[in-house]
PDB file of C-alpha atoms in Angstrom:
ATOM      1  CA  UNK Z   1      -6.160  13.529  -2.661  1.00 97.00           C
ATOM      2  CA  UNK Z   2      -5.860   9.972  -1.359  1.00 98.00           C
ATOM      3  CA  UNK Z   3      -4.598   9.241   2.134  1.00 98.00           C
ATOM      4  CA  UNK Z   4      -4.235   6.209   4.338  1.00 98.00           C
ATOM      5  CA  UNK Z   5      -5.356   6.637   7.920  1.00 98.00           C
ATOM      6  CA  UNK Z   6      -3.386   4.272  10.144  1.00 97.00           C
ATOM      7  CA  UNK Z   7      -5.065   3.596  13.475  1.00 96.00           C
ATOM      8  CA  UNK Z   8      -2.682   2.782  16.300  1.00 93.00           C
ATOM      9  CA  UNK Z   9      -3.551   1.009  19.544  1.00 91.00           C
ATOM     10  CA  UNK Z  10      -1.512   1.587  22.674  1.00 88.00           C
ATOM     11  CA  UNK Z  11      -0.986  -1.016  25.389  1.00 85.00           C
ATOM     12  CA  UNK Z  12      -3.141   1.073  27.745  1.00 89.00           C
ATOM     13  CA  UNK Z  13      -5.956   1.442  25.216  1.00 92.00           C
ATOM     14  CA  UNK Z  14      -5.989  -2.308  24.571  1.00 88.00           C
ATOM     15  CA  UNK Z  15      -6.021  -3.046  28.304  1.00 90.00           C
ATOM     16  CA  UNK Z  16      -8.845  -0.551  28.874  1.00 94.00           C
ATOM     17  CA  UNK Z  17     -10.870  -2.057  26.021  1.00 92.00           C
ATOM     18  CA  UNK Z  18     -10.334  -5.590  27.362  1.00 92.00           C
ATOM     19  CA  UNK Z  19     -11.430  -4.465  30.845  1.00 97.00           C
ATOM     20  CA  UNK Z  20     -14.710  -2.953  29.620  1.00 97.00           C
ATOM     21  CA  UNK Z  21     -17.993  -4.594  30.391  1.00 97.00           C
ATOM     22  CA  UNK Z  22     -19.557  -6.136  27.264  1.00 97.00           C
ATOM     23  CA  UNK Z  23     -22.220  -3.408  27.020  1.00 98.00           C
ATOM     24  CA  UNK Z  24     -19.602  -0.638  27.307  1.00 97.00           C
ATOM     25  CA  UNK Z  25     -17.422  -2.314  24.669  1.00 96.00           C
ATOM     26  CA  UNK Z  26     -20.430  -2.621  22.358  1.00 97.00           C
ATOM     27  CA  UNK Z  27     -21.153   1.113  22.803  1.00 97.00           C
ATOM     28  CA  UNK Z  28     -17.514   1.924  21.986  1.00 96.00           C
ATOM     29  CA  UNK Z  29     -17.735  -0.119  18.778  1.00 95.00           C
ATOM     30  CA  UNK Z  30     -21.069   1.529  17.952  1.00 97.00           C
ATOM     31  CA  UNK Z  31     -19.310   4.929  18.066  1.00 97.00           C
ATOM     32  CA  UNK Z  32     -16.664   3.682  15.613  1.00 96.00           C
ATOM     33  CA  UNK Z  33     -19.339   2.213  13.324  1.00 97.00           C
ATOM     34  CA  UNK Z  34     -21.239   5.517  13.382  1.00 98.00           C
ATOM     35  CA  UNK Z  35     -18.033   7.409  12.497  1.00 98.00           C
ATOM     36  CA  UNK Z  36     -17.399   5.060   9.558  1.00 97.00           C
ATOM     37  CA  UNK Z  37     -21.001   5.462   8.382  1.00 98.00           C
ATOM     38  CA  UNK Z  38     -20.682   9.258   8.565  1.00 98.00           C
ATOM     39  CA  UNK Z  39     -17.545   9.205   6.404  1.00 98.00           C
ATOM     40  CA  UNK Z  40     -18.399   6.317   4.064  1.00 98.00           C
ATOM     41  CA  UNK Z  41     -18.693   8.693   1.097  1.00 98.00           C
ATOM     42  CA  UNK Z  42     -14.898   9.290   1.192  1.00 98.00           C
ATOM     43  CA  UNK Z  43     -13.742   5.857   2.374  1.00 98.00           C
ATOM     44  CA  UNK Z  44     -12.288   3.801  -0.488  1.00 98.00           C
ATOM     45  CA  UNK Z  45     -11.154   0.750   1.473  1.00 97.00           C
ATOM     46  CA  UNK Z  46      -9.591  -0.466   4.674  1.00 97.00           C
ATOM     47  CA  UNK Z  47      -9.717  -3.079   7.369  1.00 96.00           C
ATOM     48  CA  UNK Z  48      -9.113  -3.882  10.981  1.00 94.00           C
ATOM     49  CA  UNK Z  49      -5.946  -5.933  11.342  1.00 93.00           C
ATOM     50  CA  UNK Z  50      -5.605  -9.097  13.395  1.00 91.00           C
ATOM     51  CA  UNK Z  51      -3.614  -8.807  16.616  1.00 84.00           C
ATOM     52  CA  UNK Z  52       0.129  -8.149  16.554  1.00 82.00           C
ATOM     53  CA  UNK Z  53       0.775 -11.703  17.753  1.00 81.00           C
ATOM     54  CA  UNK Z  54      -0.384 -12.943  14.314  1.00 87.00           C
ATOM     55  CA  UNK Z  55       2.225 -10.921  12.410  1.00 85.00           C
ATOM     56  CA  UNK Z  56       5.090 -12.338  10.417  1.00 87.00           C
ATOM     57  CA  UNK Z  57       8.077 -10.009  10.215  1.00 85.00           C
ATOM     58  CA  UNK Z  58      10.736 -10.202   7.526  1.00 88.00           C
ATOM     59  CA  UNK Z  59      14.020  -8.437   8.369  1.00 88.00           C
ATOM     60  CA  UNK Z  60      15.901  -7.429   5.232  1.00 94.00           C
ATOM     61  CA  UNK Z  61      18.789  -5.514   6.773  1.00 94.00           C
ATOM     62  CA  UNK Z  62      21.234  -8.452   6.957  1.00 94.00           C
ATOM     63  CA  UNK Z  63      22.930 -10.637   4.401  1.00 97.00           C
ATOM     64  CA  UNK Z  64      19.918 -13.001   4.382  1.00 96.00           C
ATOM     65  CA  UNK Z  65      16.229 -12.299   5.112  1.00 96.00           C
ATOM     66  CA  UNK Z  66      15.168 -13.314   8.613  1.00 90.00           C
ATOM     67  CA  UNK Z  67      11.541 -14.392   9.045  1.00 91.00           C
ATOM     68  CA  UNK Z  68      10.039 -14.183  12.511  1.00 87.00           C
ATOM     69  CA  UNK Z  69       6.548 -15.282  13.457  1.00 84.00           C
ATOM     70  CA  UNK Z  70       4.678 -13.081  15.922  1.00 72.00           C
ATOM     71  CA  UNK Z  71       4.898 -11.668  18.333  1.00 60.00           C
ATOM     72  CA  UNK Z  72       7.172  -9.346  16.461  1.00 58.00           C
ATOM     73  CA  UNK Z  73       9.156  -6.399  17.799  1.00 59.00           C
ATOM     74  CA  UNK Z  74       7.744  -5.513  21.174  1.00 62.00           C
ATOM     75  CA  UNK Z  75       6.204  -2.085  21.007  1.00 67.00           C
ATOM     76  CA  UNK Z  76       3.929   0.097  23.035  1.00 78.00           C
ATOM     77  CA  UNK Z  77       2.003   1.115  19.909  1.00 85.00           C
ATOM     78  CA  UNK Z  78       0.720  -1.223  17.191  1.00 87.00           C
ATOM     79  CA  UNK Z  79      -1.140  -0.430  13.966  1.00 91.00           C
ATOM     80  CA  UNK Z  80      -4.544  -2.037  14.420  1.00 92.00           C
ATOM     81  CA  UNK Z  81      -6.273  -0.991  11.232  1.00 95.00           C
ATOM     82  CA  UNK Z  82      -6.340   1.365   8.296  1.00 97.00           C
ATOM     83  CA  UNK Z  83      -8.666   3.200   5.959  1.00 98.00           C
ATOM     84  CA  UNK Z  84      -7.967   4.596   2.527  1.00 98.00           C
ATOM     85  CA  UNK Z  85      -9.831   7.854   2.030  1.00 98.00           C
ATOM     86  CA  UNK Z  86     -10.187  10.292  -0.841  1.00 98.00           C
ATOM     87  CA  UNK Z  87     -10.637  13.838   0.390  1.00 98.00           C
ATOM     88  CA  UNK Z  88      -9.968  17.357  -0.883  1.00 98.00           C
ATOM     89  CA  UNK Z  89      -6.797  17.906   1.132  1.00 98.00           C
ATOM     90  CA  UNK Z  90      -4.882  17.180   4.335  1.00 98.00           C
ATOM     91  CA  UNK Z  91      -7.110  19.561   6.299  1.00 98.00           C
ATOM     92  CA  UNK Z  92     -10.158  17.435   5.512  1.00 98.00           C
ATOM     93  CA  UNK Z  93      -8.301  14.269   6.539  1.00 98.00           C
ATOM     94  CA  UNK Z  94      -7.257  15.989   9.782  1.00 97.00           C
ATOM     95  CA  UNK Z  95     -10.854  16.984  10.542  1.00 97.00           C
ATOM     96  CA  UNK Z  96     -11.930  13.377  10.023  1.00 97.00           C
ATOM     97  CA  UNK Z  97      -9.242  11.938  12.268  1.00 97.00           C
ATOM     98  CA  UNK Z  98      -9.817  14.490  15.016  1.00 97.00           C
ATOM     99  CA  UNK Z  99     -13.343  13.096  15.397  1.00 96.00           C
ATOM    100  CA  UNK Z 100     -12.161   9.439  15.465  1.00 97.00           C
ATOM    101  CA  UNK Z 101     -13.759   7.737  18.503  1.00 96.00           C
ATOM    102  CA  UNK Z 102     -11.503   4.657  18.515  1.00 93.00           C
ATOM    103  CA  UNK Z 103      -7.865   4.098  19.415  1.00 92.00           C
ATOM    104  CA  UNK Z 104      -5.862   7.063  20.720  1.00 93.00           C
ATOM    105  CA  UNK Z 105      -3.351   7.511  17.862  1.00 94.00           C
ATOM    106  CA  UNK Z 106      -3.876   7.948  14.130  1.00 96.00           C
ATOM    107  CA  UNK Z 107      -1.324   8.605  11.440  1.00 96.00           C
ATOM    108  CA  UNK Z 108      -2.247  10.188   8.103  1.00 98.00           C
ATOM    109  CA  UNK Z 109      -0.079   9.346   5.104  1.00 97.00           C
ATOM    110  CA  UNK Z 110      -0.623  10.438   1.507  1.00 98.00           C
ATOM    111  CA  UNK Z 111      -0.651   7.747  -1.146  1.00 96.00           C
ATOM    112  CA  UNK Z 112       1.706   7.929  -4.077  1.00 92.00           C
ATOM    113  CA  UNK Z 113      -0.122   9.009  -7.194  1.00 79.00           C
TER     114      UNK Z 113
END
């Protein structure tokens, strides 16, 4: 079964990461890199996203589309990256995400077949 893991940063997480000493930040990224290496056999794609301030939002709920350059809707949580994985079932995806050493929120969504 294919799923997308959406990784979500919170304002507090981003502030804490920014406040880290360079060596501590490097260790935090090393943990994420080790997690990715451990699960590379089921990862089919993905990427870290650029900051929310780089987003372009298109609102389609009015009579005409409205295009807004970032920053877009102010939010306390922002998707910061994603991975597409192919695993046996939701339980396997849950086990993966529960060991995620990065941002504090992850959403698991199945892909359409």
